[in-house]
PDB file of C-alpha atoms in Angstrom:
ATOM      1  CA  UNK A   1     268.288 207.236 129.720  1.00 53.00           C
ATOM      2  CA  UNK A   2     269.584 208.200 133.101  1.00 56.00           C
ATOM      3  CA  UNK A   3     270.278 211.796 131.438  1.00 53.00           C
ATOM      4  CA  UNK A   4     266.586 212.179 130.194  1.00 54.00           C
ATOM      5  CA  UNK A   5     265.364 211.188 133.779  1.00 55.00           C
ATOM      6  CA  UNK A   6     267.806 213.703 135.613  1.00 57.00           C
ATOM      7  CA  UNK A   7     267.111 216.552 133.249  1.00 52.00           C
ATOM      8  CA  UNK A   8     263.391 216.017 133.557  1.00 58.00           C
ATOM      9  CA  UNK A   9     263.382 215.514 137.517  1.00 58.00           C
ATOM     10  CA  UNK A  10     265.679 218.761 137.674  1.00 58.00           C
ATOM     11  CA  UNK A  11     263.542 220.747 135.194  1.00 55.00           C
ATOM     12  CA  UNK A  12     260.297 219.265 136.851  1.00 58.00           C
ATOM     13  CA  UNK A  13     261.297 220.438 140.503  1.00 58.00           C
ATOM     14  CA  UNK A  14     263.149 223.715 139.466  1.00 58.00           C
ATOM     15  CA  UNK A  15     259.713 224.280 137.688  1.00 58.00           C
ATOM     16  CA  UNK A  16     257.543 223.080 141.053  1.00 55.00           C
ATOM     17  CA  UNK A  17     259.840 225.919 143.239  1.00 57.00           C
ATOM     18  CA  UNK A  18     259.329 228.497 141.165  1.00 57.00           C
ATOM     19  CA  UNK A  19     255.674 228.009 140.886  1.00 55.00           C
ATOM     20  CA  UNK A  20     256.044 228.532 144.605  1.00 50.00           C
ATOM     21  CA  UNK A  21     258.164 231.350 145.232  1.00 55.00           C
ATOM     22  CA  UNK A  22     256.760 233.737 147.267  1.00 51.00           C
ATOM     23  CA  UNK A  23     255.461 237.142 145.883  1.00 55.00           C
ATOM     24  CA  UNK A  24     253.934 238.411 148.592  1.00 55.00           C
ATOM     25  CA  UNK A  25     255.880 237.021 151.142  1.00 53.00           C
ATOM     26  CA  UNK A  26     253.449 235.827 153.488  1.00 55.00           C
ATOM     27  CA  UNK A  27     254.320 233.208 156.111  1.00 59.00           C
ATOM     28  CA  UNK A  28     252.887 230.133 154.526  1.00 59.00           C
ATOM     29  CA  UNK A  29     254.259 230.737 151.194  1.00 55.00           C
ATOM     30  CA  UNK A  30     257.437 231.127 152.694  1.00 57.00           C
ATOM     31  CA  UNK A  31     256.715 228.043 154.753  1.00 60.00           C
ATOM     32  CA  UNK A  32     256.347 226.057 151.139  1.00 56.00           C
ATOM     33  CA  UNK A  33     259.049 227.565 149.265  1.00 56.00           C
ATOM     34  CA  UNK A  34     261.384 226.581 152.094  1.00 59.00           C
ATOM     35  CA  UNK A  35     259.251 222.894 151.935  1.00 61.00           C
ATOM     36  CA  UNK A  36     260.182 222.751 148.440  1.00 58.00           C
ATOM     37  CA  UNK A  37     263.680 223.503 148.115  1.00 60.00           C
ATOM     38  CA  UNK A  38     264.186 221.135 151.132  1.00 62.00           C
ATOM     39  CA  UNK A  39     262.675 218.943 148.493  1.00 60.00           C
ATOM     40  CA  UNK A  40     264.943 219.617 146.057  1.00 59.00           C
ATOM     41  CA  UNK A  41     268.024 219.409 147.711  1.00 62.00           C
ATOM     42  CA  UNK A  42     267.180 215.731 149.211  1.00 61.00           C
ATOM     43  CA  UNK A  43     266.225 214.736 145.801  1.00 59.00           C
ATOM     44  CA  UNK A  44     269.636 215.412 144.588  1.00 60.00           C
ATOM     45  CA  UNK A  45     271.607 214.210 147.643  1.00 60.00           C
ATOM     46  CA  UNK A  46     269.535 210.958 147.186  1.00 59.00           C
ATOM     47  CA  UNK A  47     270.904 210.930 142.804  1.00 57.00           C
ATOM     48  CA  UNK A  48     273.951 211.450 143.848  1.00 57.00           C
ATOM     49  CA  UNK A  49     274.194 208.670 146.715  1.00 59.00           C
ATOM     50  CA  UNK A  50     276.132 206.111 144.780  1.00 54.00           C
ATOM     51  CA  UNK A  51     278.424 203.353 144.444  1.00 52.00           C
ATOM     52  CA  UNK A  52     281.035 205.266 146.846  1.00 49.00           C
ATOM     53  CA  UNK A  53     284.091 205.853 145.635  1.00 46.00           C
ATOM     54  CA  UNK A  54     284.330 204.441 142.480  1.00 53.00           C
ATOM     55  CA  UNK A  55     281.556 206.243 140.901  1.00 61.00           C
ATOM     56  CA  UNK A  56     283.140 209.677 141.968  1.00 57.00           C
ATOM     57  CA  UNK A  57     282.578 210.946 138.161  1.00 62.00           C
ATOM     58  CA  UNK A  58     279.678 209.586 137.253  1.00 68.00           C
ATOM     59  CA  UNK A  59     278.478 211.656 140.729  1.00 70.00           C
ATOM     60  CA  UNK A  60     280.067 214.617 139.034  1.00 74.00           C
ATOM     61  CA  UNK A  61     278.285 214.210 135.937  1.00 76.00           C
ATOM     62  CA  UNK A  62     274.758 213.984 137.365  1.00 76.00           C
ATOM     63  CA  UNK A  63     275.430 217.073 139.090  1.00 77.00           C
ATOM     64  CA  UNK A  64     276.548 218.603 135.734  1.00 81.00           C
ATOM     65  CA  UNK A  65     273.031 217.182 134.438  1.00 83.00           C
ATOM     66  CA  UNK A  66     271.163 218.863 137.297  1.00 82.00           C
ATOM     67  CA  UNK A  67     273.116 222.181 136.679  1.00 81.00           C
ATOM     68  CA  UNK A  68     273.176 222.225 133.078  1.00 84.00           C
ATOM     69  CA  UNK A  69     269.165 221.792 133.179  1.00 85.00           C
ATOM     70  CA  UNK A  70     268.251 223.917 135.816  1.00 84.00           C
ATOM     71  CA  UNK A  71     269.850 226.771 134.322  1.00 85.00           C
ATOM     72  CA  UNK A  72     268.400 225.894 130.656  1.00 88.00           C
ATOM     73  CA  UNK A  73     265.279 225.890 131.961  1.00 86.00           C
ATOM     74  CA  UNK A  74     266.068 228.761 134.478  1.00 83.00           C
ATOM     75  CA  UNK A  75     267.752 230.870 132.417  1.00 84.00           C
ATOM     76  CA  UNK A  76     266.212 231.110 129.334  1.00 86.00           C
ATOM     77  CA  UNK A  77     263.570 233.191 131.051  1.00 85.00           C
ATOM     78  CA  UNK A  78     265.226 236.351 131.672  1.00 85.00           C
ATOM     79  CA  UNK A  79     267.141 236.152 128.449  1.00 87.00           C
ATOM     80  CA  UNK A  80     264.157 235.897 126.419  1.00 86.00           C
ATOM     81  CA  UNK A  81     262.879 239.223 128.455  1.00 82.00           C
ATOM     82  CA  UNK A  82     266.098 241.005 127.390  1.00 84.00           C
ATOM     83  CA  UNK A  83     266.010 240.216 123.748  1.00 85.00           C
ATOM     84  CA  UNK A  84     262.241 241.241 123.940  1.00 82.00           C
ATOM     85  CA  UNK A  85     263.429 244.185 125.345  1.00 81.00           C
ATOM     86  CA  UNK A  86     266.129 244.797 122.573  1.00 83.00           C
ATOM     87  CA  UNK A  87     263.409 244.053 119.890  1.00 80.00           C
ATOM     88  CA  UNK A  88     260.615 246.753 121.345  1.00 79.00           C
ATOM     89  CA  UNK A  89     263.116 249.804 121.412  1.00 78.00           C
ATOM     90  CA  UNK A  90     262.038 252.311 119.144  1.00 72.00           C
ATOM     91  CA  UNK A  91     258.467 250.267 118.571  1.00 71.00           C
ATOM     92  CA  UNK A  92     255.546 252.675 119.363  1.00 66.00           C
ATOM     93  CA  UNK A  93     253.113 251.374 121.983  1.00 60.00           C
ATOM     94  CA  UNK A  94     251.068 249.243 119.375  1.00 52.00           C
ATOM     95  CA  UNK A  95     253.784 247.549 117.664  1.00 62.00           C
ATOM     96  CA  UNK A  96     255.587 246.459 121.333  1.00 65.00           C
ATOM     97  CA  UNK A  97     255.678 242.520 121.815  1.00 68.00           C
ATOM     98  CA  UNK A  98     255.506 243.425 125.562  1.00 68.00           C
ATOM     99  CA  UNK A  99     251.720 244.500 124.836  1.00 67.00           C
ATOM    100  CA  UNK A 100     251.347 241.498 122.364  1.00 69.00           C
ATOM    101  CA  UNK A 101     252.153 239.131 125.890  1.00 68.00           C
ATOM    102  CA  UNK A 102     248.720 240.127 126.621  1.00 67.00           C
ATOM    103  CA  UNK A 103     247.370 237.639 123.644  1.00 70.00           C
ATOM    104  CA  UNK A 104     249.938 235.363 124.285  1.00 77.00           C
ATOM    105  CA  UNK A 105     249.426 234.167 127.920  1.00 77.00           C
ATOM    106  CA  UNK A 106     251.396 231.568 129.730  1.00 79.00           C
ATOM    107  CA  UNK A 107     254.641 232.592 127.433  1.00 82.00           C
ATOM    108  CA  UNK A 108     256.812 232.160 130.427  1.00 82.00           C
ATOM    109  CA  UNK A 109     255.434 228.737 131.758  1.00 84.00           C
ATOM    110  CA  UNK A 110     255.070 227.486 128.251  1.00 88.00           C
ATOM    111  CA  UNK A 111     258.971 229.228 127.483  1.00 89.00           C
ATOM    112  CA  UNK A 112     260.216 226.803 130.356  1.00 88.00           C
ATOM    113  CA  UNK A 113     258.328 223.731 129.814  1.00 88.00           C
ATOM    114  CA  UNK A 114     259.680 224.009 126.187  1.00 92.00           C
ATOM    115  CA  UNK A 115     263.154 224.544 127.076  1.00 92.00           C
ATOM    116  CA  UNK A 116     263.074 221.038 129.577  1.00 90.00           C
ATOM    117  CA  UNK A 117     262.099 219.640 126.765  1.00 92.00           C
ATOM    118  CA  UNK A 118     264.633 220.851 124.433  1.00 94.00           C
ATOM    119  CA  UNK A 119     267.442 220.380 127.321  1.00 93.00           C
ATOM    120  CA  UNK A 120     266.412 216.845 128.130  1.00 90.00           C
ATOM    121  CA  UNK A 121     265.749 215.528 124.013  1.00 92.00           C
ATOM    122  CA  UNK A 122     269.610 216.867 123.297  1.00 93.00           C
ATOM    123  CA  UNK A 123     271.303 215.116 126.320  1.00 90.00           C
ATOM    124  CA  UNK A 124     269.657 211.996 125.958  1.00 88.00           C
ATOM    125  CA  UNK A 125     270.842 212.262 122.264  1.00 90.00           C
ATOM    126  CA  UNK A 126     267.765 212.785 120.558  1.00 92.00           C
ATOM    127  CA  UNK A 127     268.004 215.466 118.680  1.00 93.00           C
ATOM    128  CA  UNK A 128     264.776 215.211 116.862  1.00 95.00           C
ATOM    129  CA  UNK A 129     263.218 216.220 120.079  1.00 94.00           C
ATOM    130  CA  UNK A 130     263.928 219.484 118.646  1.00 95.00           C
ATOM    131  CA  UNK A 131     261.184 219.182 115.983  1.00 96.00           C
ATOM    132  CA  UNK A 132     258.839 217.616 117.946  1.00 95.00           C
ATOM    133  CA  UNK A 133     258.718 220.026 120.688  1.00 95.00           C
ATOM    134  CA  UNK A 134     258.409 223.231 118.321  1.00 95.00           C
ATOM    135  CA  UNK A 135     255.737 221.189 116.235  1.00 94.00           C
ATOM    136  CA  UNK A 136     253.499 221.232 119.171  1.00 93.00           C
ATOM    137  CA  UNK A 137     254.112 224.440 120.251  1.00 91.00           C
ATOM    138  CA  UNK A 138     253.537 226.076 116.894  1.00 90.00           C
ATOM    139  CA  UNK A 139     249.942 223.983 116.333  1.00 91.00           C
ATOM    140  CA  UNK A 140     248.894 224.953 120.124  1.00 88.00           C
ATOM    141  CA  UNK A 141     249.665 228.172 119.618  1.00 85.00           C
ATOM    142  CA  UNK A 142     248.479 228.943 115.600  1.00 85.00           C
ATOM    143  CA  UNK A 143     244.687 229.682 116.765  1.00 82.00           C
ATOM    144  CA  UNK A 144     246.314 233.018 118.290  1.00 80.00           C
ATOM    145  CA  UNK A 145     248.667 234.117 116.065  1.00 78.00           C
ATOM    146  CA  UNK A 146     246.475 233.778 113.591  1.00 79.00           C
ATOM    147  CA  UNK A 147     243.092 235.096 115.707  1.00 75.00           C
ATOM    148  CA  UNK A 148     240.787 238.255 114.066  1.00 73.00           C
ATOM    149  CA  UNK A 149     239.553 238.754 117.683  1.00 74.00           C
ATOM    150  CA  UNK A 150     243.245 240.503 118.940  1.00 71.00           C
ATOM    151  CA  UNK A 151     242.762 243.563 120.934  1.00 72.00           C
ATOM    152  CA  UNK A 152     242.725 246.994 118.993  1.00 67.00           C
ATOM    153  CA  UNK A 153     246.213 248.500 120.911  1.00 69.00           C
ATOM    154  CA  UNK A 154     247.907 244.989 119.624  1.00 74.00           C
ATOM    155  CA  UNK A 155     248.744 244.632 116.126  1.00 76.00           C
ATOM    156  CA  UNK A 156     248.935 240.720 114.756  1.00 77.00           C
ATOM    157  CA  UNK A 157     252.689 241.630 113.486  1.00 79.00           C
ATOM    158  CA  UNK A 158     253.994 242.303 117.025  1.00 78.00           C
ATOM    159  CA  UNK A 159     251.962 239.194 118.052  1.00 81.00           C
ATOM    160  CA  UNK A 160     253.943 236.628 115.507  1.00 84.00           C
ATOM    161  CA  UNK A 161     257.123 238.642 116.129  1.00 84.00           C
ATOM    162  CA  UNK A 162     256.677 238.220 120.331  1.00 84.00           C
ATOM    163  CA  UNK A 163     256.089 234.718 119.233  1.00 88.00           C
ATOM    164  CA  UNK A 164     259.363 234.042 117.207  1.00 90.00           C
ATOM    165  CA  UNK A 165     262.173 236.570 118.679  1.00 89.00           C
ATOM    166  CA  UNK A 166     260.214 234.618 122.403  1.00 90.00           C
ATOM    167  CA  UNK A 167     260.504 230.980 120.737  1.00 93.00           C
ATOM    168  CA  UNK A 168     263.682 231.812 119.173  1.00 94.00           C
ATOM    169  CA  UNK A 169     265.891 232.618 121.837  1.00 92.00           C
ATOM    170  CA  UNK A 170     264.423 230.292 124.422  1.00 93.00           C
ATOM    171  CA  UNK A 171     265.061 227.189 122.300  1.00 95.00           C
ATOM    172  CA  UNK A 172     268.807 228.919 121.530  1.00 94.00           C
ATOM    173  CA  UNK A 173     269.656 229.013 125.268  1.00 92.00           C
ATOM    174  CA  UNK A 174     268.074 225.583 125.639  1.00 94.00           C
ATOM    175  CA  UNK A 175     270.744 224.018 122.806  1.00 94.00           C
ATOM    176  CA  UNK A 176     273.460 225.952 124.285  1.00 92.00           C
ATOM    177  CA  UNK A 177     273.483 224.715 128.100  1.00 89.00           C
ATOM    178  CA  UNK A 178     273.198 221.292 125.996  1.00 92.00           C
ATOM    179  CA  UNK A 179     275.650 221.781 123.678  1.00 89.00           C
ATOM    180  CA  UNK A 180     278.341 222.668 126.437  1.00 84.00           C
ATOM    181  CA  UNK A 181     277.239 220.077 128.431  1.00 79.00           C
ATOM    182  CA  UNK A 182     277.634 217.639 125.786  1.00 74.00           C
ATOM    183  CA  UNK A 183     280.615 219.165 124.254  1.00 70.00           C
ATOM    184  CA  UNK A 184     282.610 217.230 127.545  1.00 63.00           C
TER     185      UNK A 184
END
């Protein structure tokens, strides 16, 4: 249980300072950014305050928790991006799943939400998780993949294929920051 609860705190504020990060740099976006990784970094002082020195590796492992899901949740994102990338080379402007992210919005909040979810079901040891979390993804997202009302330069192929190669290598990365984490 204490794995579930440090994945999702780590995946919740790595998610929280993101949202945040300054685009355009102004002052008070910059002000909350710095705000919220203050926030961050006092959150995991105060998980890893413990029982002193005897509970030196169970310290260790938390912080191997926090790691592990920040960068399955963190990660995933650009990888996802380069395998899109891979997949639209040679696709004419119609067939490209980059143009097919205009049907598909909120692939990259929905991407990371899905890989905390993912991260967090496998270290907690429930791998069913799994099923669960693609289930609901799948039903939320069948009205567009399936939807007569797609833009003319976006063909429904490239719109299902975005979807998969997207869903595909997100959950991938998610298993394998678990998988070495729990392979320990």
């Amino acid at each position: 249980m204490t794995a579930l609860i440090l994945s999702l705190t780590a995946a919740a504020l790595v998610l929280a300072v993101l949202a945040w990060v300054p685009k355009s740099g102004s002052n008070p976006e910059i002000v909350i950014s710095a705000v919220m990784l203050a926030c961050l970094a006092a959150v995991g002082v105060l998980l890893l305050a413990g029982h002193g020195v005897a509970g030196w590796a169970e310290r260790w492992w938390n912080v191997l928790l926090l790691l592990a899901g920040a960068l399955a949740v963190t990660g995933g994102g650009p990888l996802t991006t380069s395998v899109m990338a891979l997949a639209d080379r040679g696709n004419t402007r119609a067939q490209s799943t980059q143009k097919a992210g205009e049907v598909l919005r909120g692939g990259a909040l929905i991407g990371a939400l899905e890989r905390m979810a993912i991260y967090a079901s496998l270290v907690s040891g429930w791998p069913e998780g799994i099923a669960v979390v693609l289930a609901i993804k799948g039903l939320a997202r069948y009205p567009e993949l399936r939807s007569p009302d797609q833009p003319a330069s976006v063909t429904p192929q490239a719109v299902a294929e975005r979807f998969i190669i997207g869903t595909f290598s997100s959950v991938l990365w998610a298993v394998t920051c678990a998988g070495l984490l729990r392979s320990h």
